[in-house]
Every structure is written in C-alpha cells, then in structure tokens.
Amino acid sequence: MFFADSYQHFFRPLTGKYREQVVECLRLLYERLYTAKADYGESLTREQILEIFAEALTRAPQLDSDGSTESEGRFRGLREQATWVLNSLVEFGWLEKLVDTATLTVSYPFSRRGRLFTQPMVELNSTRVRTRHRNTRNTLNSLDAFANRGEVYDLIDAWEYSERIVADFTDMIAELEERKREMVREVEAQILVQQATDEFFSFMESRFQPDLAIRLSADSVEKHRDSISRVIGQIRRKDNSKKAEWEQRLRQQLPELHAEGQSVLWLMLDTIEDRMRRACEVKLPALRQALQGFTKRAEIIIRQLSYLQSTTEGAFTDLCQELGANSDRDELLGKLGSDLAAFQLRLFDPRHTQLWQRSRRQPVNTLVEDEAPIDDDSQRGIVLQQLLDQAFNFNGSDLRTYLSNALGSGQVVTSTELPLTNARDLLAMSHALEAAAVSQDGSGPFVEVTFTGETASNDYFEQFDEYTLELKTESKKP
C-alpha cells in the first residue's frame, strides 16, 4: 500500500493556504541536496534547512484558504513558519530525521518517496536544457551494443529508452497545448504585444531549438526507425543456443515479464518495434500538428495585437491631436454632427428574410454543327450491323412457333428429330431448352424435358445431349 505507516497523509503539506510556500521549500531543499549547488561533503543541519525554508517563504506567495478545516495558525515570523514546515514534512514522510550516534548531530534528508515526488516539481519550472531528445539514439546504441556484445542489460536499457520516446512525445504535446492556453490567458488579462512577442520568441529559443528542432530532424524517429529494425533483425537471426542463453538470463532479471509459452526476448523486441511504429505513425504527426497550432495561434495573436496597437496609437490618435489643436474644432464638430444627423441605420427583419436555394440549370449544348452526308462505306456498315442484329434477334414467340412445328400432330419429339432447314432453325434448336423452361409456369399445357443420358451429333454440332420434349396438356401441380 502507498498510504501506510508514516505516509498515511503524505500529501497533507500540499493542501491549505501555505501549499505554494511548502512546494517552494521542497524545491530549494532539493536543489541544495541533489543539483550542482549541493555540497556532498557534508549534510545540512537543522539551522541550514531553516535558513533555506525562510528564503523560500519570502519568495512564494500565500494563497487564499480553500475552506479546509485543517488548523493552520498564524506565525509571528519566518523562522516560526519554517519550523512548522520542517516538522510537517518530517511528520508526513517527505523528510527523514536521522541522528548520528557518534556526534549526536541531526540531519534531515529526503525520504525515497519525497525525493521522487519533489523531482517533477523542480523540473517543471527548470530552464535547464535536458537531452530528452536522445532517447531514440540511445535505443539504437543500446540495441547495437546488445547485438555485438550479447549483454542483456543493454537490451533492457534499449527497452526502457524506447518507452521514454513515446512518453517524451506525449509530454511535449501537452506542454505545447498548455503554453498555447497560457498565451491566450495572458493576452486576455493584459493586451501587451511586446510581452506576447517576447514570450513566443523566448520559447522558440530556449525550448524549440535545443529540443524540438533536434527531435524533428537529427533525432527523428523516422530517421532511426530503419536502423533499429535492421539491428533487431540481426538479433533475431542469431544462433539458437545464444538466444536460449539470453532468454534464460532475461527471465532471471525480469521475472514479471515471463509467461507460460511466451519468450521474454521476443516480447521485448516486438515491444520496441511497436513503440517505434507508434512514435512514427501517431506521436510524431501529433507533435507536428500541435507545434503548427501553437505557432499559428501565436502568429494570430501577435498580428492582432500589433494591428490593435497600431490602430489605437496611429491614425486615430493623430486625428484626435489634429482636431484638438485646430482652432475651428467647434465648427468642424458641428458640421460633422449635421452630416451624421441624416444617417439612418436599418436592419432586416429575420422573420421577413427567406433564403432561396438556387436551382442548378442543366448545361445546354448550343453548338451548331453542319450536317455532313454519310459516305457509302459508313452507310454499308450501318446496314450490315442492322442485319446482324436482326439475324440474332430471337424471342420467345419464335421459339414456341418452332416447337409447335417440330411436334406437329404428335406429343413427343427428340432433340435429334428437331428440324434444321435454315439458320433460324439452328438458333431455335440451341434455345429449345429455354422455351421448355419458360413454358413450365404452373398453369396450362407445358413441355416436359427428359434427358436420355446419351449424346448425339449432326452437321452443325459436334456433340450435344440427347433429350425428349413431350407436350403435356394437363396443368402442372405445384
């Protein structure tokens, strides 16, 4: 459990009206213990910590009370308030109280949880350039080292670096959105074009150039994606004995990733490839879109403020000054009033306004073409095409007439006895089965087809099935 023992009310110091001052105390103490300002040769005493807290209390403002029932009394001075902050941080688990049994001196280092939770507070407002954009190259270098030396710790490092790639993209997108909202809020609070311009260019110089520009060019995930895939392919093609050794060592180092029937080595390699794919296809386009939105919003705001400032302090101000210095201003204002007296402003009544949809007219071809006579070859081709269409035009009435003539006065005729006197009879014979199928509509006489199972041939067909066509006069029962 997280909230256990001395950590039951871990976040209590960060509530109430003194929460900003407590955060500033944690920041300064963290800088004195773990940054370049730290003196690792000695530990801070109680008096030194109280001095640090007193400096922090003068920097940070006291916020309004949020209605909490917590008893936070008034303090007579900074030292008394610094003592209260130190005791609260020790009581709720942010700091630890250690006593040296030899010298009986007391030190107040950060607890492990206190240090981990204070680090984001320090980095949030830090202007120091962090090389977070190197995670892609670190992933590639660690994979390359693992492929060459076979040390599983290099693969674990590459796996962790690949996780930070996606996290860095997410943090950067969130930071751009936050800065865009902050810029809009500041412009709404105070319309200062110089301040908005300075903040925009400060961000571009301190944040975009050292981090974002490198992430989008030199350390682009698209640039190193193929190299990482190539190294992963080399690892997959290693000897089975070596891969079995790596698998055994990975299961010992990362037992939480082991599952029955699943390879930890393959899982880590697949995860790295999937993270690179997501970074290239999802996060990088989202980062570019967020950066484009931020720069576009900054451009709109700066242009609008510049226009308002130039309009306010430009022609209108000059006109007012000129009118004020003119001795005939009363006469000019009177003339202007008389000219504006006849001015009337009329608005349309929305109830009497109706929007009509414009109908789209069909285009009309008004081109006049000269009638050209048809030559003999074209006319002959048209006639031949009509004759061919009529020759192969065969309808159901013609089929029934052909079958009626074939049956004659009898009731049964075989396919070999069907008459073939001309080309139309040949077409009718090939469509005889279709006529028999059409006649079976369930009412009146119909033709019944019975296949004999034999095959026959004639002068026109090399082979066709032999069947009999019998005329039934009774209605077919459903």
Short mmCIF file of C-alpha atoms in Angstrom, two decimals:
data_model
loop_
_atom_site.label_atom_id
_atom_site.label_comp_id
_atom_site.label_asym_id
_atom_site.label_seq_id
_atom_site.Cartn_x
_atom_site.Cartn_y
_atom_site.Cartn_z
CA MET A 1 0.00 0.00 0.00
CA PHE A 2 1.10 3.53 -0.71
CA PHE A 3 -0.64 5.27 2.22
CA ALA A 4 0.81 3.18 5.03
CA ASP A 5 2.71 3.88 8.27
CA SER A 6 4.10 7.45 8.16
CA TYR A 7 2.75 8.00 4.63
CA GLN A 8 -0.94 7.84 5.54
CA HIS A 9 -1.36 11.59 4.94
CA PHE A 10 1.57 12.07 2.60
CA PHE A 11 0.06 14.95 0.61
CA ARG A 12 -1.26 16.89 3.64
CA PRO A 13 1.51 19.56 3.47
CA LEU A 14 0.49 20.39 -0.13
CA THR A 15 -3.02 21.44 0.90
CA GLY A 16 -4.19 24.59 2.60
CA LYS A 17 -3.20 28.20 2.12
CA TYR A 18 0.54 27.52 2.61
CA ARG A 19 0.79 24.89 -0.15
CA GLU A 20 2.72 27.11 -2.60
CA GLN A 21 5.23 28.02 0.10
CA VAL A 22 5.74 24.37 1.03
CA VAL A 23 6.39 23.49 -2.62
CA GLU A 24 8.98 26.27 -2.86
CA CYS A 25 10.67 24.96 0.31
CA LEU A 26 10.88 21.48 -1.22
CA ARG A 27 12.34 22.90 -4.44
CA LEU A 28 15.09 24.86 -2.76
CA LEU A 29 16.00 21.98 -0.45
CA TYR A 30 16.14 19.59 -3.41
CA GLU A 31 18.45 21.95 -5.30
CA ARG A 32 20.79 22.19 -2.31
CA LEU A 33 20.91 18.41 -1.91
CA TYR A 34 20.88 16.92 -5.44
CA THR A 35 21.85 19.56 -8.02
CA ALA A 36 25.04 21.43 -8.88
CA LYS A 37 24.52 23.62 -5.77
CA ALA A 38 24.86 20.59 -3.49
CA ASP A 39 27.88 20.06 -1.26
CA TYR A 40 28.17 16.31 -0.98
CA GLY A 41 30.89 16.53 1.65
CA GLU A 42 28.52 17.44 4.47
CA SER A 43 24.87 17.08 5.34
CA LEU A 44 22.64 20.04 6.05
CA THR A 45 21.92 20.78 9.68
CA ARG A 46 18.66 21.96 11.12
CA GLU A 47 19.74 25.60 11.13
CA GLN A 48 20.78 25.46 7.48
CA ILE A 49 17.47 23.91 6.49
CA LEU A 50 15.54 26.57 8.39
CA GLU A 51 17.51 29.28 6.56
CA ILE A 52 16.66 27.64 3.22
CA PHE A 53 13.00 27.45 4.16
CA ALA A 54 12.96 31.09 5.29
CA GLU A 55 14.35 32.13 1.90
CA ALA A 56 11.71 30.03 0.15
CA LEU A 57 8.90 31.51 2.24
CA THR A 58 9.85 35.03 1.20
CA ARG A 59 9.75 34.01 -2.48
CA ALA A 60 6.43 32.16 -2.61
CA PRO A 61 3.07 33.85 -2.05
CA GLN A 62 0.47 32.79 0.48
CA LEU A 63 -2.66 31.56 -1.28
CA ASP A 64 -6.26 32.03 -0.23
CA SER A 65 -7.74 29.43 2.04
CA ASP A 66 -9.76 26.74 0.26
CA GLY A 67 -12.16 26.19 3.10
CA SER A 68 -10.14 23.38 4.66
CA THR A 69 -10.83 22.53 8.28
CA GLU A 70 -7.13 22.00 8.92
CA SER A 71 -5.79 24.14 11.74
CA GLU A 72 -3.13 26.38 10.22
CA GLY A 73 -2.37 29.10 12.70
CA ARG A 74 -0.71 32.44 12.27
CA PHE A 75 3.07 32.76 12.67
CA ARG A 76 4.97 35.56 14.31
CA GLY A 77 7.91 35.31 11.93
CA LEU A 78 9.59 33.43 9.12
CA ARG A 79 11.59 31.22 11.48
CA GLU A 80 8.49 30.01 13.26
CA GLN A 81 6.79 29.23 9.95
CA ALA A 82 9.95 27.50 8.63
CA THR A 83 10.00 25.34 11.77
CA TRP A 84 6.36 24.42 11.19
CA VAL A 85 7.08 23.47 7.56
CA LEU A 86 10.07 21.31 8.59
CA ASN A 87 8.07 19.48 11.27
CA SER A 88 5.17 18.90 8.84
CA LEU A 89 7.45 17.45 6.15
CA VAL A 90 9.05 15.10 8.67
CA GLU A 91 5.70 14.10 10.16
CA PHE A 92 4.07 13.22 6.85
CA GLY A 93 7.02 11.36 5.31
CA TRP A 94 8.64 13.86 2.91
CA LEU A 95 11.81 14.16 5.03
CA GLU A 96 13.52 11.78 7.44
CA LYS A 97 15.10 12.62 10.75
CA LEU A 98 18.45 10.87 11.19
CA VAL A 99 20.59 11.11 14.32
CA ASP A 100 24.33 10.35 14.21
CA THR A 101 25.05 8.23 17.27
CA ALA A 102 28.71 9.30 17.32
CA THR A 103 28.36 13.07 17.10
CA LEU A 104 24.67 13.29 18.12
CA THR A 105 24.01 15.59 15.16
CA VAL A 106 20.63 15.56 13.46
CA SER A 107 20.20 15.61 9.65
CA TYR A 108 17.05 15.83 7.57
CA PRO A 109 17.49 14.06 4.20
CA PHE A 110 14.66 13.37 1.74
CA SER A 111 12.84 10.10 2.01
CA ARG A 112 12.75 8.00 -1.13
CA ARG A 113 9.14 8.91 -1.88
CA GLY A 114 9.73 12.53 -1.02
CA ARG A 115 12.67 12.77 -3.41
CA LEU A 116 10.77 11.08 -6.25
CA PHE A 117 7.75 13.38 -5.86
CA THR A 118 9.85 16.53 -5.47
CA GLN A 119 11.84 15.92 -8.65
CA PRO A 120 8.90 16.73 -11.01
CA MET A 121 8.25 19.96 -9.08
CA VAL A 122 11.85 21.03 -9.66
CA GLU A 123 11.89 20.06 -13.33
CA LEU A 124 8.53 21.72 -14.03
CA ASN A 125 9.93 25.26 -13.80
CA SER A 126 13.50 24.40 -14.67
CA THR A 127 15.11 26.28 -17.56
CA ARG A 128 17.95 23.80 -17.83
CA VAL A 129 18.18 22.06 -21.22
CA ARG A 130 17.53 18.34 -20.87
CA THR A 131 18.65 15.97 -23.58
CA ARG A 132 15.39 14.07 -23.68
CA HIS A 133 15.62 14.02 -27.45
CA ARG A 134 18.46 11.48 -27.28
CA ASN A 135 16.22 8.59 -26.29
CA THR A 136 15.88 7.42 -29.91
CA ARG A 137 19.62 7.34 -30.41
CA ASN A 138 20.09 5.72 -27.00
CA THR A 139 17.69 2.97 -28.06
CA LEU A 140 19.66 2.37 -31.25
CA ASN A 141 23.04 2.43 -29.46
CA SER A 142 21.88 0.01 -26.74
CA LEU A 143 20.45 -2.41 -29.31
CA ASP A 144 23.66 -2.22 -31.32
CA ALA A 145 25.70 -2.92 -28.18
CA PHE A 146 23.49 -5.89 -27.33
CA ALA A 147 23.85 -7.31 -30.84
CA ASN A 148 27.65 -7.02 -30.66
CA ARG A 149 28.40 -7.99 -27.04
CA GLY A 150 25.34 -10.02 -26.08
CA GLU A 151 24.86 -8.31 -22.70
CA VAL A 152 21.20 -8.48 -21.67
CA TYR A 153 21.45 -5.23 -19.69
CA ASP A 154 21.93 -3.37 -22.97
CA LEU A 155 18.65 -4.84 -24.23
CA ILE A 156 16.90 -3.80 -21.01
CA ASP A 157 18.27 -0.26 -21.42
CA ALA A 158 17.03 -0.15 -25.03
CA TRP A 159 13.61 -1.34 -23.86
CA GLU A 160 13.43 1.45 -21.25
CA TYR A 161 14.70 4.12 -23.68
CA SER A 162 12.04 3.12 -26.21
CA GLU A 163 9.36 3.60 -23.56
CA ARG A 164 10.59 7.14 -22.90
CA ILE A 165 10.33 8.02 -26.61
CA VAL A 166 6.53 7.85 -26.57
CA ALA A 167 6.37 9.47 -23.12
CA ASP A 168 8.53 12.40 -24.30
CA PHE A 169 6.28 12.98 -27.29
CA THR A 170 3.22 12.99 -25.02
CA ASP A 171 4.86 15.45 -22.60
CA MET A 172 5.90 17.76 -25.41
CA ILE A 173 2.41 17.78 -26.95
CA ALA A 174 0.89 18.54 -23.54
CA GLU A 175 3.41 21.33 -22.98
CA LEU A 176 2.60 22.94 -26.34
CA GLU A 177 -1.13 22.84 -25.59
CA GLU A 178 -0.54 24.31 -22.13
CA ARG A 179 1.64 27.12 -23.48
CA LYS A 180 -0.98 27.91 -26.11
CA ARG A 181 -3.69 28.22 -23.45
CA GLU A 182 -1.37 30.24 -21.21
CA MET A 183 -0.62 32.66 -24.04
CA VAL A 184 -4.33 33.20 -24.65
CA ARG A 185 -4.98 33.79 -20.93
CA GLU A 186 -2.17 36.33 -20.66
CA VAL A 187 -3.38 38.20 -23.71
CA GLU A 188 -6.89 38.32 -22.28
CA ALA A 189 -5.58 39.59 -18.94
CA GLN A 190 -3.34 42.31 -20.36
CA ILE A 191 -3.06 43.25 -24.01
CA LEU A 192 0.70 43.72 -24.33
CA VAL A 193 2.04 42.92 -27.74
CA GLN A 194 5.67 43.24 -26.65
CA GLN A 195 5.24 40.74 -23.80
CA ALA A 196 3.44 38.21 -26.03
CA THR A 197 6.14 38.54 -28.69
CA ASP A 198 8.96 38.17 -26.16
CA GLU A 199 7.42 35.05 -24.61
CA PHE A 200 6.91 33.43 -28.00
CA PHE A 201 10.47 34.01 -29.16
CA SER A 202 11.80 33.01 -25.74
CA PHE A 203 10.06 29.67 -26.10
CA MET A 204 11.38 29.21 -29.63
CA GLU A 205 14.94 29.94 -28.50
CA SER A 206 15.00 28.09 -25.17
CA ARG A 207 12.70 25.17 -25.93
CA PHE A 208 12.25 24.69 -29.64
CA GLN A 209 15.83 24.99 -30.88
CA PRO A 210 17.58 22.80 -28.25
CA ASP A 211 14.93 20.08 -28.06
CA LEU A 212 12.07 20.17 -30.58
CA ALA A 213 14.19 21.04 -33.61
CA ILE A 214 16.56 18.16 -32.88
CA ARG A 215 13.66 15.81 -32.25
CA LEU A 216 12.14 16.67 -35.62
CA SER A 217 15.41 16.49 -37.59
CA ALA A 218 18.60 14.95 -36.19
CA ASP A 219 16.89 12.63 -33.72
CA SER A 220 13.75 12.00 -35.73
CA VAL A 221 12.26 8.58 -35.06
CA GLU A 222 11.68 8.27 -38.79
CA LYS A 223 15.41 8.67 -39.38
CA HIS A 224 16.45 5.90 -36.95
CA ARG A 225 13.49 3.56 -37.39
CA ASP A 226 15.07 1.60 -40.25
CA SER A 227 18.37 1.28 -38.36
CA ILE A 228 16.60 -0.04 -35.27
CA SER A 229 14.63 -2.55 -37.37
CA ARG A 230 17.87 -3.69 -39.02
CA VAL A 231 19.59 -4.30 -35.67
CA ILE A 232 16.52 -6.15 -34.34
CA GLY A 233 16.62 -8.34 -37.44
CA GLN A 234 20.28 -9.16 -36.73
CA ILE A 235 19.38 -10.13 -33.17
CA ARG A 236 16.58 -12.41 -34.34
CA ARG A 237 18.97 -14.21 -36.73
CA LYS A 238 21.50 -15.10 -34.02
CA ASP A 239 22.25 -18.73 -33.12
CA ASN A 240 19.54 -20.57 -31.24
CA SER A 241 21.96 -21.51 -28.46
CA LYS A 242 22.85 -17.86 -27.87
CA LYS A 243 19.19 -16.80 -27.96
CA ALA A 244 18.35 -19.55 -25.45
CA GLU A 245 21.06 -18.20 -23.14
CA TRP A 246 19.69 -14.66 -23.47
CA GLU A 247 16.17 -15.91 -22.79
CA GLN A 248 17.28 -17.63 -19.59
CA ARG A 249 19.11 -14.57 -18.31
CA LEU A 250 16.19 -12.26 -19.16
CA ARG A 251 13.79 -14.49 -17.25
CA GLN A 252 16.08 -14.22 -14.24
CA GLN A 253 16.36 -10.43 -14.48
CA LEU A 254 12.70 -9.74 -15.40
CA PRO A 255 10.57 -12.50 -13.87
CA GLU A 256 7.45 -10.30 -14.05
CA LEU A 257 7.54 -10.43 -17.87
CA HIS A 258 7.74 -14.20 -18.06
CA ALA A 259 4.56 -16.02 -19.08
CA GLU A 260 3.98 -19.64 -19.96
CA GLY A 261 4.61 -20.26 -23.64
CA GLN A 262 5.93 -16.76 -24.30
CA SER A 263 9.51 -15.61 -24.95
CA VAL A 264 10.74 -12.60 -22.99
CA LEU A 265 13.36 -11.84 -25.67
CA TRP A 266 10.77 -11.84 -28.45
CA LEU A 267 8.37 -9.80 -26.30
CA MET A 268 10.95 -7.05 -25.72
CA LEU A 269 11.98 -6.90 -29.38
CA ASP A 270 8.35 -6.78 -30.54
CA THR A 271 7.61 -4.08 -27.96
CA ILE A 272 10.49 -1.90 -29.18
CA GLU A 273 9.32 -2.25 -32.79
CA ASP A 274 5.73 -1.44 -31.82
CA ARG A 275 6.81 1.65 -29.88
CA MET A 276 8.85 2.89 -32.81
CA ARG A 277 5.89 2.33 -35.11
CA ARG A 278 3.54 4.22 -32.81
CA ALA A 279 6.04 7.06 -32.40
CA CYS A 280 6.42 7.42 -36.19
CA GLU A 281 2.79 6.95 -37.22
CA VAL A 282 0.92 8.52 -34.28
CA LYS A 283 3.01 10.68 -31.97
CA LEU A 284 5.27 12.45 -34.46
CA PRO A 285 2.36 13.68 -36.65
CA ALA A 286 0.52 14.75 -33.49
CA LEU A 287 3.60 16.70 -32.32
CA ARG A 288 3.91 18.43 -35.68
CA GLN A 289 0.23 19.32 -35.62
CA ALA A 290 0.49 20.67 -32.05
CA LEU A 291 3.56 22.74 -32.96
CA GLN A 292 1.79 24.07 -36.04
CA GLY A 293 -1.24 25.00 -33.95
CA PHE A 294 0.95 26.75 -31.36
CA THR A 295 2.87 28.81 -33.92
CA LYS A 296 -0.32 29.63 -35.82
CA ARG A 297 -2.07 30.78 -32.65
CA ALA A 298 0.96 32.88 -31.66
CA GLU A 299 1.06 34.43 -35.13
CA ILE A 300 -2.65 35.30 -34.99
CA ILE A 301 -2.36 36.83 -31.52
CA ILE A 302 0.75 38.87 -32.30
CA ARG A 303 -0.70 40.09 -35.59
CA GLN A 304 -3.99 41.04 -33.93
CA LEU A 305 -2.29 42.86 -31.07
CA SER A 306 0.01 44.68 -33.48
CA TYR A 307 -2.98 45.78 -35.53
CA LEU A 308 -4.88 46.97 -32.46
CA GLN A 309 -1.87 48.84 -31.16
CA SER A 310 -1.10 50.46 -34.50
CA THR A 311 -4.76 51.38 -34.99
CA THR A 312 -5.15 52.76 -31.50
CA GLU A 313 -1.96 54.74 -31.42
CA GLY A 314 -1.76 55.57 -35.13
CA ALA A 315 -4.22 57.37 -37.35
CA PHE A 316 -6.92 57.76 -34.71
CA THR A 317 -4.53 59.37 -32.23
CA ASP A 318 -3.14 61.68 -34.89
CA LEU A 319 -6.66 62.69 -35.91
CA CYS A 320 -7.62 63.46 -32.32
CA GLN A 321 -4.49 65.53 -31.78
CA GLU A 322 -5.07 67.42 -35.01
CA LEU A 323 -8.67 68.12 -34.09
CA GLY A 324 -7.68 69.25 -30.61
CA ALA A 325 -5.06 71.68 -31.95
CA ASN A 326 -7.41 73.14 -34.55
CA SER A 327 -8.99 76.46 -33.53
CA ASP A 328 -12.12 75.76 -35.61
CA ARG A 329 -12.87 72.43 -33.91
CA ASP A 330 -16.29 73.60 -32.70
CA GLU A 331 -17.32 74.47 -36.25
CA LEU A 332 -15.94 71.16 -37.59
CA LEU A 333 -17.72 69.12 -34.93
CA GLY A 334 -20.97 70.94 -35.62
CA LYS A 335 -20.69 70.28 -39.32
CA LEU A 336 -19.91 66.65 -38.65
CA GLY A 337 -22.97 66.39 -36.39
CA SER A 338 -25.25 67.86 -39.05
CA ASP A 339 -23.88 65.43 -41.64
CA LEU A 340 -24.48 62.47 -39.33
CA ALA A 341 -27.99 63.62 -38.40
CA ALA A 342 -29.42 62.32 -41.66
CA PHE A 343 -27.71 58.98 -41.22
CA GLN A 344 -30.12 56.12 -40.58
CA LEU A 345 -29.30 52.52 -39.80
CA ARG A 346 -31.85 49.93 -40.83
CA LEU A 347 -31.64 46.21 -40.25
CA PHE A 348 -33.51 43.42 -41.97
CA ASP A 349 -36.22 41.66 -40.04
CA PRO A 350 -35.18 38.00 -39.81
CA ARG A 351 -38.82 36.91 -39.92
CA HIS A 352 -39.24 38.52 -43.35
CA THR A 353 -36.00 37.13 -44.73
CA GLN A 354 -36.04 33.83 -46.55
CA LEU A 355 -33.15 32.10 -48.19
CA TRP A 356 -33.89 30.55 -51.56
CA GLN A 357 -31.92 27.65 -52.86
CA ARG A 358 -30.63 28.27 -56.31
CA SER A 359 -31.61 25.56 -58.76
CA ARG A 360 -28.82 24.22 -60.87
CA ARG A 361 -29.53 24.52 -64.56
CA GLN A 362 -28.58 21.75 -66.87
CA PRO A 363 -25.99 22.80 -69.43
CA VAL A 364 -27.36 23.10 -72.95
CA ASN A 365 -25.16 22.41 -75.92
CA THR A 366 -25.82 25.32 -78.32
CA LEU A 367 -23.07 24.42 -80.72
CA VAL A 368 -24.38 24.39 -84.30
CA GLU A 369 -22.84 21.65 -86.38
CA ASP A 370 -23.08 21.32 -90.16
CA GLU A 371 -24.87 18.19 -91.36
CA ALA A 372 -22.31 16.08 -93.17
CA PRO A 373 -23.52 13.48 -95.72
CA ILE A 374 -22.84 9.81 -94.91
CA ASP A 375 -20.45 8.16 -97.31
CA ASP A 376 -21.13 4.79 -98.94
CA ASP A 377 -18.82 2.77 -96.64
CA SER A 378 -20.42 4.12 -93.47
CA GLN A 379 -23.93 3.53 -94.81
CA ARG A 380 -22.99 -0.03 -95.78
CA GLY A 381 -21.61 -0.66 -92.28
CA ILE A 382 -24.83 0.58 -90.68
CA VAL A 383 -26.97 -1.65 -92.85
CA LEU A 384 -24.79 -4.71 -92.10
CA GLN A 385 -24.97 -4.03 -88.36
CA GLN A 386 -28.77 -3.82 -88.52
CA LEU A 387 -28.98 -7.08 -90.45
CA LEU A 388 -26.71 -8.83 -87.93
CA ASP A 389 -28.81 -7.55 -85.03
CA GLN A 390 -31.99 -8.80 -86.69
CA ALA A 391 -30.41 -12.15 -87.56
CA PHE A 392 -29.58 -12.97 -83.92
CA ASN A 393 -32.75 -11.39 -82.53
CA PHE A 394 -34.73 -14.37 -81.26
CA ASN A 395 -37.72 -14.02 -78.92
CA GLY A 396 -39.99 -16.43 -77.07
CA SER A 397 -42.77 -16.30 -79.67
CA ASP A 398 -40.42 -17.59 -82.36
CA LEU A 399 -39.31 -20.43 -80.04
CA ARG A 400 -42.88 -21.52 -79.36
CA THR A 401 -43.68 -21.47 -83.09
CA TYR A 402 -40.60 -23.61 -83.82
CA LEU A 403 -41.51 -26.19 -81.13
CA SER A 404 -45.10 -26.29 -82.33
CA ASN A 405 -43.96 -27.04 -85.88
CA ALA A 406 -41.47 -29.64 -84.63
CA LEU A 407 -44.06 -31.50 -82.59
CA GLY A 408 -46.58 -31.39 -85.45
CA SER A 409 -49.57 -33.51 -84.58
CA GLY A 410 -47.62 -35.67 -82.14
CA GLN A 411 -46.83 -35.24 -78.46
CA VAL A 412 -43.15 -36.27 -78.26
CA VAL A 413 -40.06 -35.29 -80.25
CA THR A 414 -36.36 -35.96 -79.61
CA SER A 415 -33.53 -33.48 -79.95
CA THR A 416 -32.13 -35.42 -82.89
CA GLU A 417 -35.51 -35.06 -84.75
CA LEU A 418 -35.67 -31.28 -84.44
CA PRO A 419 -35.79 -29.80 -87.98
CA LEU A 420 -32.80 -27.76 -89.23
CA THR A 421 -33.79 -26.12 -92.51
CA ASN A 422 -32.23 -22.68 -92.10
CA ALA A 423 -30.10 -20.60 -89.77
CA ARG A 424 -33.06 -19.53 -87.64
CA ASP A 425 -33.95 -23.19 -87.03
CA LEU A 426 -30.36 -23.72 -85.85
CA LEU A 427 -30.74 -20.86 -83.35
CA ALA A 428 -34.12 -22.19 -82.24
CA MET A 429 -32.69 -25.68 -81.66
CA SER A 430 -29.92 -24.24 -79.43
CA HIS A 431 -32.62 -22.40 -77.39
CA ALA A 432 -35.17 -25.21 -77.24
CA LEU A 433 -34.45 -25.98 -73.58
CA GLU A 434 -35.06 -22.34 -72.67
CA ALA A 435 -38.50 -22.44 -74.32
CA ALA A 436 -39.35 -25.63 -72.42
CA ALA A 437 -38.30 -23.99 -69.14
CA VAL A 438 -40.36 -20.86 -69.84
CA SER A 439 -43.49 -22.90 -70.61
CA GLN A 440 -43.44 -24.50 -67.14
CA ASP A 441 -45.22 -21.66 -65.40
CA GLY A 442 -47.57 -23.93 -63.46
CA SER A 443 -50.80 -23.38 -65.49
CA GLY A 444 -51.96 -24.68 -68.87
CA PRO A 445 -50.09 -27.03 -71.24
CA PHE A 446 -46.31 -27.27 -70.82
CA VAL A 447 -43.36 -29.07 -72.34
CA GLU A 448 -41.59 -31.68 -70.22
CA VAL A 449 -37.89 -32.31 -70.87
CA THR A 450 -36.44 -35.79 -70.24
CA PHE A 451 -32.71 -36.47 -70.74
CA THR A 452 -31.82 -39.91 -72.06
CA GLY A 453 -28.24 -39.77 -70.84
CA GLU A 454 -26.90 -40.25 -74.38
CA THR A 455 -25.07 -37.79 -76.62
CA ALA A 456 -25.56 -37.15 -80.34
CA SER A 457 -24.07 -35.02 -83.13
CA ASN A 458 -25.03 -33.55 -86.51
CA ASP A 459 -23.59 -31.39 -89.24
CA TYR A 460 -23.64 -28.27 -87.06
CA PHE A 461 -22.98 -29.52 -83.52
CA GLU A 462 -20.04 -31.78 -82.77
CA GLN A 463 -21.74 -33.11 -79.65
CA PHE A 464 -24.93 -32.33 -77.71
CA ASP A 465 -27.06 -34.05 -75.09
CA GLU A 466 -29.96 -36.16 -76.31
CA TYR A 467 -33.32 -35.43 -74.70
CA THR A 468 -37.04 -35.72 -75.45
CA LEU A 469 -39.61 -32.92 -75.47
CA GLU A 470 -43.14 -34.09 -74.52
CA LEU A 471 -46.20 -31.83 -74.63
CA LYS A 472 -48.38 -32.19 -71.50
CA THR A 473 -51.92 -30.89 -71.76
CA GLU A 474 -52.80 -31.12 -68.05
CA SER A 475 -51.84 -28.39 -65.65
CA LYS A 476 -48.69 -28.88 -63.64
CA LYS A 477 -49.38 -29.31 -59.95
CA PRO A 478 -47.34 -27.19 -57.62
#
